[in-house]
Amino acid sequence: LNFTSRTTVNEYLAIFKKTVAMHEVFLCRVAAHPILRKDLNFHVFLEYNQDLSVRGKNKKEKLEDFFKNMVKSADGVIVSGVKDVDDFFEHERTFLVEYHNRVKDASAKSDKMTRSHKNVADDYNRIGSSLYALGTQDSTDICKFFLKVSELFDKTRKIEARVSADEDLKLSDLLKYYLRESQAAKDLLYRRSRSLVDYENANKALDKARAKNKDVLQAETTQQICCQKFEKISESAKQELIDFKTRRVAAFRKNLVELAELELKHAKVIMVLFWPLFQLVLSIKC
Amino acid sequence: MAAEREPPPMGEARPAELEELEDGEDLFTSTVSTLESSPSSPEPASLPTEDLSTNSNGPKPTEMIDDDREDLFAEATEEVSLDSPERDPILSPEPTPAITPVTPTTLVAPRMESKSGTAPAGFDKSREEIEEEANGDLFDIEINVSDPEKVGDGMNAYMAYRVTTKTSISMFHQSEFSVKRRFSDFLGLHSKLATKYMHIGYIVPPAPEKSIVGMTKVKVGKEDSSSTEFVEKRRAALERYLQRTVKHPTLLQDPDLRQFLENSELPRAVNTQALSGAGILRMVNKAADAVNKMTIKMNESDAWFEEKQQQFENLDQQLRKLHASVEALVCHRKELSANTAAFAKSAAMLGNSEDHTALSRALSQLAEVEEKIDQLHQEQAFADFYMFSELLGDYIRLIAAVKGVFDHRMKCWQKWQDAQVTLQKKREAEAKLQLANKPDKLQQAKDEIKEWETKVQQGEKDFEQISKTIRKEVGRFEKERVKDFKTVIIKYLESLVQTQQQLIKYWEAFLPEAKAIA
């Protein structure tokens, strides 16, 4: 009975399942996206039958990312103060800010809960092996008893570990994913707001230019570009946000259903395993 | 009352023996006199020990009853010279100062009946009844510890517990009665019982542990969940302690135990306080004992004892390991419960902010399910603890008591050996005096030799007796252990099964709600 090696294998399998699932979701999303699906990189990724040599970000690129984030968060503070005339976006913004915070909280709490579950499963493991040691050493009739109960704990432990892994997969990962998604949606809103600010600034600049009658053409061009950008981003943002809701509802539905089904399955399996062993334990003559 | 020296009364219906014994003589002396005076009993060649050792039974209480019945039982003695060792202990009281007859009081009744004629048959029957009683089939006593109540204020406050006894044993004055006792009363009881019975080989169940931290919280008046938990833990432990103590057929006969259960007022046991004079003396003695134990090198002639000691050592280690794992489980399960509750709240909040109606409702329901599951975890943690963890803790302490009893046997052996050494010295001294020709000192030396010869024989007798008692006690302990573990573990497994059943119910109810998300 090699408890440690089996646990490690099971843990590895659980993590593997997780990673595979996340990748699958990612690829499906890209494939479903009207624009992204047409991306050449995506096609290469799916079709090229030899090793893709992907290089990681070098220092310069990592630094760029860092600064971009800094700018974004600083900017975000300024931009979020601007109230939107469009009801749809205003509602989305209010919704997303609150939703994001709550998903963050739920994700963290779910993580803690799944970790506790795992701890309990680990304890069952230790108890099982202690009982086994007791059973093999005991001289009284109680030894068969200990051995049987040890078996019970061992079997239950495996299931509890699976419960923890499934909760992690279906609940924690879902929440984590939507935490990032809602952040991405917020980022999109931010970009749109940024673009709105640019548009408004361009309008002001145009008025100024017209007033001074200086660089009017340039100001007009800038204003037109900004307007187009803004309208384009508003249009795609609206679609993306509507899609976001649809996807979110579908993903939650899928995962919650699967979570409930798995929890049910595990509880029933434990009962099925438990029952005969339990009866056997009751029948041991002491 | 010199509790240690005086044997506990052997039953209300035998005042005759009581009077004989109250002189403070040990059982042997009175036995000697009755044996010598009884014509039908075998003539002791020298000391009664020799005679009694040929009988597989020790001196019987029967031999001390008034002349009326003496002949009857002397007859019975001869007839019922037993081979089966387990029947032995039941009738032979221990020939040491702190006497404990194993015979329950009901023994008296059949005895009286057999007076009228069919002596041997009646005698046998009563022995069977005694055996049954000792095995617990007719054992009818139930103890409950309940209603913890705080008495007093500040640092002088204490918890009083109600101890209710329900019994059909005739030794008690009523069939149902209750008293109020505080924790130190329990410790006092244990202290008395341990002093009386441990050194002759009886495994006295240990009392629950003191806890300065726990009690201070209660005294200070913190009405929070941790102090309620502490009080409940203690109440349950006290109940288990008393239940184990009364299950012991010998201890049940003890007058201190009876006084504890029955008397409405009990003198306050101050010597149980950790920092009292007696407490410090106890600590010093414990340390001295530990040192002595290391220096006693016993020639174990009986492999059984060596084997058993090793077994108990192993068992102790294994139980401690298991106990640690179960304590970890209790801790983690409490954490799981707390984390599940936190998640439930968080999921409810998420449900509130979700703007898709059906999903919002499903999330709220998920929150409800998780809240119910949190309750389940709490109950399971409770079961983990009270059934499993506390049982292991109790047995770890019980095994310490068992080890203590083995140590007493070693000390007893040492005493015997020491007596032999002293006897040898006295003999040598006498030989020297013989040569030196000092008649007055010679007589003293001869007297001393006689004295030490008696002590040596007493020492051997004591050693044999404690060995015999320990064998019996260990047998009983093992039986009880098996029973205890089986009962508790089955109850615990039932709790696990129940949790699973509830989980199935909850998730089955949630599944359609999740599917309803459109």
PDB file of C-alpha atoms in Angstrom, chain A residues 91-92 95 98-99 102-103 105-107 109-110 112-114 116-117 119-120 123-124 126-127 129-131 133-134 137-142 145-146 149 152-153 156 160 167 171 175 245 248-249 252-253 256-261 263-264 266-268 270-271 274-275 278 281-286, chain B residues 308 311 314-315 318-319 321-322 325-326 328-330 332-333 335-336 339-340 342-343 346-350 352-356 359 362-363 366 370 373 377 380 384 388 392 478 481-483 485-487 489-490 492-494 496-498 500-501 503-505 507-508 510-511 514-518:
ATOM      1  CA  HIS A  91     -25.027  50.292 -16.802  1.00  0.00           C
ATOM      2  CA  GLU A  92     -22.277  47.952 -17.943  1.00  0.00           C
ATOM      3  CA  PHE A  95     -22.328  46.321 -13.223  1.00  0.00           C
ATOM      4  CA  GLU A  98     -19.323  45.496  -8.698  1.00  0.00           C
ATOM      5  CA  TYR A  99     -19.348  42.120 -10.424  1.00  0.00           C
ATOM      6  CA  ARG A 102     -17.585  40.046  -6.061  1.00  0.00           C
ATOM      7  CA  VAL A 103     -16.145  37.477  -8.420  1.00  0.00           C
ATOM      8  CA  ASP A 105     -14.031  37.600  -3.471  1.00  0.00           C
ATOM      9  CA  ALA A 106     -15.902  34.456  -4.488  1.00  0.00           C
ATOM     10  CA  SER A 107     -12.845  33.144  -6.309  1.00  0.00           C
ATOM     11  CA  LYS A 109     -13.159  32.028  -0.905  1.00  0.00           C
ATOM     12  CA  SER A 110     -13.696  29.140  -3.282  1.00  0.00           C
ATOM     13  CA  LYS A 112      -9.795  28.435   0.397  1.00  0.00           C
ATOM     14  CA  MET A 113     -12.709  26.053   0.548  1.00  0.00           C
ATOM     15  CA  THR A 114     -11.198  23.656  -1.990  1.00  0.00           C
ATOM     16  CA  SER A 116      -9.615  22.859   3.119  1.00  0.00           C
ATOM     17  CA  HIS A 117     -11.286  19.949   1.382  1.00  0.00           C
ATOM     18  CA  ASN A 119      -6.548  19.045   3.776  1.00  0.00           C
ATOM     19  CA  VAL A 120      -9.373  16.879   5.069  1.00  0.00           C
ATOM     20  CA  ASP A 123      -5.956  13.764   7.010  1.00  0.00           C
ATOM     21  CA  TYR A 124      -8.062  10.774   6.002  1.00  0.00           C
ATOM     22  CA  ARG A 126      -2.864   9.712   7.493  1.00  0.00           C
ATOM     23  CA  ILE A 127      -5.630   8.287   9.634  1.00  0.00           C
ATOM     24  CA  SER A 129      -2.292   4.507   7.498  1.00  0.00           C
ATOM     25  CA  SER A 130      -2.259   4.925  11.300  1.00  0.00           C
ATOM     26  CA  LEU A 131      -5.217   2.582  11.588  1.00  0.00           C
ATOM     27  CA  ALA A 133      -0.356   0.197  11.528  1.00  0.00           C
ATOM     28  CA  LEU A 134      -2.556  -0.328  14.584  1.00  0.00           C
ATOM     29  CA  GLN A 137       0.254  -4.657  15.447  1.00  0.00           C
ATOM     30  CA  ASP A 138      -2.746  -5.250  17.639  1.00  0.00           C
ATOM     31  CA  SER A 139      -3.063  -8.597  19.314  1.00  0.00           C
ATOM     32  CA  THR A 140      -6.720  -8.507  20.179  1.00  0.00           C
ATOM     33  CA  ASP A 141      -9.755  -9.146  18.011  1.00  0.00           C
ATOM     34  CA  ILE A 142      -9.825  -5.487  17.332  1.00  0.00           C
ATOM     35  CA  PHE A 145     -11.588  -4.150  12.865  1.00  0.00           C
ATOM     36  CA  PHE A 146      -8.811  -1.601  12.529  1.00  0.00           C
ATOM     37  CA  VAL A 149     -11.740   0.753   9.039  1.00  0.00           C
ATOM     38  CA  LEU A 152     -12.671   2.489   4.601  1.00  0.00           C
ATOM     39  CA  PHE A 153     -10.708   5.635   5.269  1.00  0.00           C
ATOM     40  CA  THR A 156     -13.097   7.543   1.258  1.00  0.00           C
ATOM     41  CA  GLU A 160     -12.745  13.226  -1.035  1.00  0.00           C
ATOM     42  CA  GLU A 167     -14.641  21.633  -6.982  1.00  0.00           C
ATOM     43  CA  LEU A 171     -15.981  26.155  -9.330  1.00  0.00           C
ATOM     44  CA  LEU A 175     -14.550  31.958 -10.892  1.00  0.00           C
ATOM     45  CA  LYS A 245     -22.962  37.977 -20.759  1.00  0.00           C
ATOM     46  CA  ARG A 248     -20.859  33.885 -18.817  1.00  0.00           C
ATOM     47  CA  VAL A 249     -24.346  32.512 -18.353  1.00  0.00           C
ATOM     48  CA  PHE A 252     -21.805  29.102 -15.256  1.00  0.00           C
ATOM     49  CA  ARG A 253     -24.645  26.869 -16.255  1.00  0.00           C
ATOM     50  CA  LEU A 256     -22.666  24.426 -11.998  1.00  0.00           C
ATOM     51  CA  VAL A 257     -24.524  21.531 -13.561  1.00  0.00           C
ATOM     52  CA  GLU A 258     -21.338  19.519 -13.878  1.00  0.00           C
ATOM     53  CA  LEU A 259     -20.338  20.442 -10.312  1.00  0.00           C
ATOM     54  CA  ALA A 260     -23.653  19.253  -8.917  1.00  0.00           C
ATOM     55  CA  GLU A 261     -23.498  16.070 -10.978  1.00  0.00           C
ATOM     56  CA  GLU A 263     -20.719  16.064  -6.152  1.00  0.00           C
ATOM     57  CA  LEU A 264     -23.719  13.767  -6.397  1.00  0.00           C
ATOM     58  CA  HIS A 266     -19.002  11.163  -5.443  1.00  0.00           C
ATOM     59  CA  ALA A 267     -21.403  11.171  -2.530  1.00  0.00           C
ATOM     60  CA  LYS A 268     -23.203   8.180  -4.019  1.00  0.00           C
ATOM     61  CA  ILE A 270     -18.912   6.846  -1.089  1.00  0.00           C
ATOM     62  CA  MET A 271     -22.235   5.439   0.036  1.00  0.00           C
ATOM     63  CA  PHE A 274     -19.190   2.497   2.519  1.00  0.00           C
ATOM     64  CA  TRP A 275     -22.201   0.338   2.895  1.00  0.00           C
ATOM     65  CA  PHE A 278     -19.728  -0.760   7.109  1.00  0.00           C
ATOM     66  CA  VAL A 281     -17.355  -3.843  10.345  1.00  0.00           C
ATOM     67  CA  LEU A 282     -20.613  -4.292  12.216  1.00  0.00           C
ATOM     68  CA  SER A 283     -20.380  -8.039  11.828  1.00  0.00           C
ATOM     69  CA  ILE A 284     -16.890  -8.380  13.302  1.00  0.00           C
ATOM     70  CA  LYS A 285     -17.145 -10.305  16.524  1.00  0.00           C
ATOM     71  CA  CYS A 286     -15.552  -8.556  19.439  1.00  0.00           C
TER      72      CYS A 286
ATOM     73  CA  LYS B 308       2.411  -7.273  27.578  1.00  0.00           C
ATOM     74  CA  GLN B 311       2.563  -4.488  23.540  1.00  0.00           C
ATOM     75  CA  ASN B 314       3.622  -0.135  20.972  1.00  0.00           C
ATOM     76  CA  LEU B 315      -0.061   0.516  21.410  1.00  0.00           C
ATOM     77  CA  GLN B 318       0.352   4.032  17.691  1.00  0.00           C
ATOM     78  CA  LEU B 319      -2.535   5.612  19.534  1.00  0.00           C
ATOM     79  CA  LYS B 321       0.055   8.991  16.264  1.00  0.00           C
ATOM     80  CA  LEU B 322      -3.545   8.282  15.404  1.00  0.00           C
ATOM     81  CA  SER B 325      -3.965  12.732  12.938  1.00  0.00           C
ATOM     82  CA  VAL B 326      -7.533  12.864  14.219  1.00  0.00           C
ATOM     83  CA  ALA B 328      -5.596  17.520  12.676  1.00  0.00           C
ATOM     84  CA  LEU B 329      -8.793  16.286  11.032  1.00  0.00           C
ATOM     85  CA  VAL B 330     -10.957  18.058  13.602  1.00  0.00           C
ATOM     86  CA  HIS B 332      -9.223  21.033   9.225  1.00  0.00           C
ATOM     87  CA  ARG B 333     -12.868  20.166   9.253  1.00  0.00           C
ATOM     88  CA  GLU B 335     -11.626  25.269   8.834  1.00  0.00           C
ATOM     89  CA  LEU B 336     -13.584  23.684   5.993  1.00  0.00           C
ATOM     90  CA  ASN B 339     -14.458  28.488   4.603  1.00  0.00           C
ATOM     91  CA  THR B 340     -17.659  26.968   3.256  1.00  0.00           C
ATOM     92  CA  ALA B 342     -17.550  32.329   3.871  1.00  0.00           C
ATOM     93  CA  PHE B 343     -17.929  31.034   0.346  1.00  0.00           C
ATOM     94  CA  SER B 346     -19.669  35.386  -1.162  1.00  0.00           C
ATOM     95  CA  ALA B 347     -21.715  33.362  -3.647  1.00  0.00           C
ATOM     96  CA  ALA B 348     -24.872  35.039  -2.374  1.00  0.00           C
ATOM     97  CA  MET B 349     -23.294  38.449  -2.980  1.00  0.00           C
ATOM     98  CA  LEU B 350     -22.223  37.365  -6.439  1.00  0.00           C
ATOM     99  CA  ASN B 352     -27.066  39.587  -6.099  1.00  0.00           C
ATOM    100  CA  SER B 353     -24.842  41.464  -8.509  1.00  0.00           C
ATOM    101  CA  GLU B 354     -25.411  39.052 -11.388  1.00  0.00           C
ATOM    102  CA  ASP B 355     -27.832  40.717 -13.781  1.00  0.00           C
ATOM    103  CA  HIS B 356     -29.002  37.604 -15.587  1.00  0.00           C
ATOM    104  CA  LEU B 359     -28.191  32.716 -13.155  1.00  0.00           C
ATOM    105  CA  ALA B 362     -29.059  29.694  -9.285  1.00  0.00           C
ATOM    106  CA  LEU B 363     -26.147  31.391  -7.567  1.00  0.00           C
ATOM    107  CA  LEU B 366     -25.751  27.547  -4.590  1.00  0.00           C
ATOM    108  CA  GLU B 370     -23.144  25.633   0.656  1.00  0.00           C
ATOM    109  CA  ILE B 373     -23.123  21.919   3.790  1.00  0.00           C
ATOM    110  CA  HIS B 377     -19.239  19.987   8.278  1.00  0.00           C
ATOM    111  CA  GLN B 380     -19.199  16.148  11.435  1.00  0.00           C
ATOM    112  CA  ASP B 384     -14.922  13.643  14.774  1.00  0.00           C
ATOM    113  CA  PHE B 388     -13.067   9.608  17.785  1.00  0.00           C
ATOM    114  CA  LEU B 392      -8.207   8.037  21.686  1.00  0.00           C
ATOM    115  CA  GLU B 478      -8.431  -5.627  26.679  1.00  0.00           C
ATOM    116  CA  ARG B 481     -10.973  -1.704  24.937  1.00  0.00           C
ATOM    117  CA  VAL B 482     -12.286  -3.852  22.131  1.00  0.00           C
ATOM    118  CA  LYS B 483     -15.874  -3.136  23.139  1.00  0.00           C
ATOM    119  CA  PHE B 485     -13.504   0.973  20.216  1.00  0.00           C
ATOM    120  CA  LYS B 486     -16.031  -1.049  18.319  1.00  0.00           C
ATOM    121  CA  THR B 487     -18.964   0.924  19.760  1.00  0.00           C
ATOM    122  CA  ILE B 489     -16.038   3.644  15.747  1.00  0.00           C
ATOM    123  CA  ILE B 490     -19.351   2.268  14.545  1.00  0.00           C
ATOM    124  CA  TYR B 492     -18.550   7.486  14.103  1.00  0.00           C
ATOM    125  CA  LEU B 493     -18.918   5.650  10.833  1.00  0.00           C
ATOM    126  CA  GLU B 494     -22.661   6.116  11.121  1.00  0.00           C
ATOM    127  CA  LEU B 496     -19.972   9.774   8.227  1.00  0.00           C
ATOM    128  CA  VAL B 497     -22.685   7.853   6.403  1.00  0.00           C
ATOM    129  CA  GLN B 498     -25.310  10.310   7.532  1.00  0.00           C
ATOM    130  CA  GLN B 500     -22.991  11.564   2.857  1.00  0.00           C
ATOM    131  CA  GLN B 501     -26.724  10.966   2.721  1.00  0.00           C
ATOM    132  CA  LEU B 503     -24.923  15.703   0.813  1.00  0.00           C
ATOM    133  CA  ILE B 504     -26.739  13.594  -1.744  1.00  0.00           C
ATOM    134  CA  LYS B 505     -30.022  15.201  -0.790  1.00  0.00           C
ATOM    135  CA  TRP B 507     -26.976  18.276  -4.434  1.00  0.00           C
ATOM    136  CA  GLU B 508     -29.960  16.421  -5.849  1.00  0.00           C
ATOM    137  CA  PHE B 510     -29.649  21.864  -6.501  1.00  0.00           C
ATOM    138  CA  LEU B 511     -29.081  20.083  -9.823  1.00  0.00           C
ATOM    139  CA  ALA B 514     -28.595  24.673 -12.159  1.00  0.00           C
ATOM    140  CA  LYS B 515     -30.147  23.069 -15.214  1.00  0.00           C
ATOM    141  CA  ALA B 516     -32.894  25.677 -15.192  1.00  0.00           C
ATOM    142  CA  ILE B 517     -30.452  28.440 -16.068  1.00  0.00           C
ATOM    143  CA  ALA B 518     -31.642  29.500 -19.480  1.00  0.00           C
TER     144      ALA B 518
END
